[in-house]
GROMACS .gro file of C-alpha atoms in nm:
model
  155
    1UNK     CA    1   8.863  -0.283  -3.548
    2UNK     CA    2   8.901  -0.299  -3.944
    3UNK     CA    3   9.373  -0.338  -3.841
    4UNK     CA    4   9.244  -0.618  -3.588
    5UNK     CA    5   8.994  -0.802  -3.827
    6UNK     CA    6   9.257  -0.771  -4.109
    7UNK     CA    7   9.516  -0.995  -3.861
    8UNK     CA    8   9.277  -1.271  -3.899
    9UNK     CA    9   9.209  -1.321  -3.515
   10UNK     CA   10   9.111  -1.648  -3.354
   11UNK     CA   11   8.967  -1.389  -3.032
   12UNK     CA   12   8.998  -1.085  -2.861
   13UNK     CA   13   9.104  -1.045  -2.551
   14UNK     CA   14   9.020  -0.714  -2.388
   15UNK     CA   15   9.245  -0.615  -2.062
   16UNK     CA   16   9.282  -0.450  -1.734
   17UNK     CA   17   9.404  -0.080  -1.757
   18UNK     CA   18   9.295   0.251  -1.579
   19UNK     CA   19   9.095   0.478  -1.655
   20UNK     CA   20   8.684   0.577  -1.663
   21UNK     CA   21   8.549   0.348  -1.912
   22UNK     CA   22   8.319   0.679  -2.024
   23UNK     CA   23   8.570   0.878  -2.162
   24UNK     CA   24   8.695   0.579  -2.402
   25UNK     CA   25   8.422   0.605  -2.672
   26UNK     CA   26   8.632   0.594  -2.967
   27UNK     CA   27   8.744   0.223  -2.850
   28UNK     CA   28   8.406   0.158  -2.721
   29UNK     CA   29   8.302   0.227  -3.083
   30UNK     CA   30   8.583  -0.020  -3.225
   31UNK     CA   31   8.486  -0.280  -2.977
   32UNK     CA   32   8.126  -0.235  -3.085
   33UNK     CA   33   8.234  -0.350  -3.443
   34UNK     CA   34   8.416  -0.666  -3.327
   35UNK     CA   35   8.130  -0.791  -3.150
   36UNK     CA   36   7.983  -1.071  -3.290
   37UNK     CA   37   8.301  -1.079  -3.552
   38UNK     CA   38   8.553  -1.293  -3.347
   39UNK     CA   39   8.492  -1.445  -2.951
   40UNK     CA   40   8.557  -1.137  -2.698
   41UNK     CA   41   8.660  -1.179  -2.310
   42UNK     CA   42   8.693  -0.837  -2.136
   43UNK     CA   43   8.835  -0.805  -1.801
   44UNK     CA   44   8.847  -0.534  -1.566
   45UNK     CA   45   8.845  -0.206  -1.771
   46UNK     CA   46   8.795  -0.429  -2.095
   47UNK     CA   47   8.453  -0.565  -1.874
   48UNK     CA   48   8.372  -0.214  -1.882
   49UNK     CA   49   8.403  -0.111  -2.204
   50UNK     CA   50   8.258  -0.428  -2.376
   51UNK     CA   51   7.949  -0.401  -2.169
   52UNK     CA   52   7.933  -0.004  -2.321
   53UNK     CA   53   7.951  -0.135  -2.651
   54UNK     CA   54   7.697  -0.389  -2.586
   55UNK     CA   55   7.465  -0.078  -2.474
   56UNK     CA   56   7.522  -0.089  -2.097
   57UNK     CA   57   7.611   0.238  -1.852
   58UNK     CA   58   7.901   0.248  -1.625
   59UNK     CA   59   7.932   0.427  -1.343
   60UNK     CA   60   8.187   0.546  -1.053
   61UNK     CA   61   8.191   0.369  -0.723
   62UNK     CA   62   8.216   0.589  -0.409
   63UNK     CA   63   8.537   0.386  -0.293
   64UNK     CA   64   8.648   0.132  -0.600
   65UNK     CA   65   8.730  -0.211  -0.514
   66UNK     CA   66   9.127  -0.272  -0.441
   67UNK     CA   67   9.286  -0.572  -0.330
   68UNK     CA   68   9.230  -0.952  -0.271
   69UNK     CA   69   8.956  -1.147  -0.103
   70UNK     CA   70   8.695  -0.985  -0.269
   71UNK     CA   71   8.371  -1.239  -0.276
   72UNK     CA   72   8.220  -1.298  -0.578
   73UNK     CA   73   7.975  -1.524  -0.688
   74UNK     CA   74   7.898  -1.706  -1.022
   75UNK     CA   75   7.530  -1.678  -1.080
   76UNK     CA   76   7.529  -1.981  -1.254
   77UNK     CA   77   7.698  -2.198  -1.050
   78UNK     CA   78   7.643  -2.087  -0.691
   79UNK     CA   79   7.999  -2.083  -0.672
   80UNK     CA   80   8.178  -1.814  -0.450
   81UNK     CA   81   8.508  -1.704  -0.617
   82UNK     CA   82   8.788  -1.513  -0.413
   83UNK     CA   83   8.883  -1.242  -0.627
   84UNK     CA   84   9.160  -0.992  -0.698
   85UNK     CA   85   9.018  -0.641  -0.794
   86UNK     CA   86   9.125  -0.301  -0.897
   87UNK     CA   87   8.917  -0.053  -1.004
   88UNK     CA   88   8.714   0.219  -0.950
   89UNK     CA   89   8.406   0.192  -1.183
   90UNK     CA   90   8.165  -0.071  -1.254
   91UNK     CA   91   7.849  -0.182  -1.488
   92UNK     CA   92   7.524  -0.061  -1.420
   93UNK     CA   93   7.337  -0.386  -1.421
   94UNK     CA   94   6.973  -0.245  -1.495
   95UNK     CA   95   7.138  -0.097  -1.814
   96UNK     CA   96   7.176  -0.438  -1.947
   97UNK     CA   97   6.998  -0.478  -2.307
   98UNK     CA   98   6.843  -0.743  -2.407
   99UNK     CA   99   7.075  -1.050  -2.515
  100UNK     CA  100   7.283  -0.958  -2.227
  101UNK     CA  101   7.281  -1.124  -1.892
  102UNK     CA  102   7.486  -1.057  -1.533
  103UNK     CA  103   7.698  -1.354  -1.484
  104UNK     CA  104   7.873  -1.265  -1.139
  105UNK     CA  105   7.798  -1.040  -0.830
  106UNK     CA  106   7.969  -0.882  -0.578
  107UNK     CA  107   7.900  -1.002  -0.250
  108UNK     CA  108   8.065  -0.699  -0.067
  109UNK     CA  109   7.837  -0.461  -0.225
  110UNK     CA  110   7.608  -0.591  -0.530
  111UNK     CA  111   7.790  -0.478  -0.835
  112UNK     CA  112   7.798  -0.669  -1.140
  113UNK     CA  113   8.135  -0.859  -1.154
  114UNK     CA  114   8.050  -1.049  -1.509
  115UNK     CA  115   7.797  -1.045  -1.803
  116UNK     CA  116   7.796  -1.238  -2.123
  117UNK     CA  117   7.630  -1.164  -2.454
  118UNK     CA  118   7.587  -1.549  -2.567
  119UNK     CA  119   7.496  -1.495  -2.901
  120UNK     CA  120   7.777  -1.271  -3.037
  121UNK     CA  121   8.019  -1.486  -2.811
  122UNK     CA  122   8.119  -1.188  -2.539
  123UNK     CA  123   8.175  -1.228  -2.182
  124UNK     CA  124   8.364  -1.031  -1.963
  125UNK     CA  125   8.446  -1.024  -1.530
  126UNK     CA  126   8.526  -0.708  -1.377
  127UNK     CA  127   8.778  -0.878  -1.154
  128UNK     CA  128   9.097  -1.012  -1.260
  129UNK     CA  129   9.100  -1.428  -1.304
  130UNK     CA  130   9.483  -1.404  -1.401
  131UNK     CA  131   9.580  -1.310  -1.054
  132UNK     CA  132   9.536  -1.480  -0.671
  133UNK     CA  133   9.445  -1.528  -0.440
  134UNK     CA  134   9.208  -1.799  -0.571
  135UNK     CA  135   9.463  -1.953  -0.829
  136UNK     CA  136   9.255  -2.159  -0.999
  137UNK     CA  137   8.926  -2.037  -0.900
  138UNK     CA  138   8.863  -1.855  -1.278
  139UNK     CA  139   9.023  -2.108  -1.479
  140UNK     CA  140   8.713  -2.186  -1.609
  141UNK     CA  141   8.685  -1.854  -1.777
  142UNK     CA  142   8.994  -1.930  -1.976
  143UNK     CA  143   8.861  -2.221  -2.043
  144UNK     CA  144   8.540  -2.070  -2.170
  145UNK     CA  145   8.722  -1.818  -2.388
  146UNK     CA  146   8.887  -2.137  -2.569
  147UNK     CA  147   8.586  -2.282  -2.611
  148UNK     CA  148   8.424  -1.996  -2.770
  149UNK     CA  149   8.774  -1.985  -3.010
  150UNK     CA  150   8.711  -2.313  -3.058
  151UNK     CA  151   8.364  -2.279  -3.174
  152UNK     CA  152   8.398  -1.947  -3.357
  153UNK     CA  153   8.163  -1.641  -3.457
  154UNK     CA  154   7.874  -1.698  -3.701
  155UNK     CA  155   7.775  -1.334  -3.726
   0.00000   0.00000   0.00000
């Protein structure tokens, strides 16, 4: 966190990887000390392991979610996004601390697909919004991310 802070960053941008978001606690811890430093958007294993160092549990899923045309809808909006998904663990939604509030849910099965901590300027989707087959369905989270840049931390 301290090498990352030192570059001065505008955001952080936490991404997709493998990998059980448990047995990652020294980068949990790191993440834990950017929060509320600089904006943070997490996807996929980076949703994961922000929502750890926001407090949150992750678990396993029996079967993981692979593959496209995965529903998932934005609890603000109504919307239903088609997603693109790969992975096989997700955020325990009840673990959720206070400050911290599920964004997006799986229509297949319930899981949390999204939370954002809007006072230390962290959100994250469990999906991936770079990839089909809903091009432009996530834009918005980009969009959001630039926003929060734009805006900045006042930690």
């Amino acid at each position: 966190a301290a090498e990352v802070l030192s570059l001065k960053p505008d955001g952080v941008f936490l991404s997709n990887g493998p990998g059980d978001p448990a047995a990652l606690e020294s980068i949990v811890h790191e993440i834990r000390t950017l929060v509320g430093q600089v904006p943070i958007f997490g996807i996929c294993l980076g949703h994961q392991l922000l929502a750890r160092a926001l407090g949150a549990q992750t678990y396993k899923l029996k079967f993981g979610h692979h593959g496209t045309n995965h529903p998932v809808k934005n609890l603000r909006t109504g919307a239903v996004e088609i997603t693109t998904q790969n992975h096989g663990f997700a955020v325990d939604p009840e673990s959720l601390p206070d400050g911290v509030v599920m964004t997006h849910l799986n229509l297949n099965d319930g899981t949390c697909e999204g939370m954002e901590c809007p006072e230390r300027k962290a959100f994250a989707v469990q999906y991936h919004p770079e990839n089909a087959p809903g091009p432009h369905d996530s834009r918005y989270l980009f969009q959001q991310f630039l926003k929060s840049i734009q805006e900045g931390c006042h930690a």
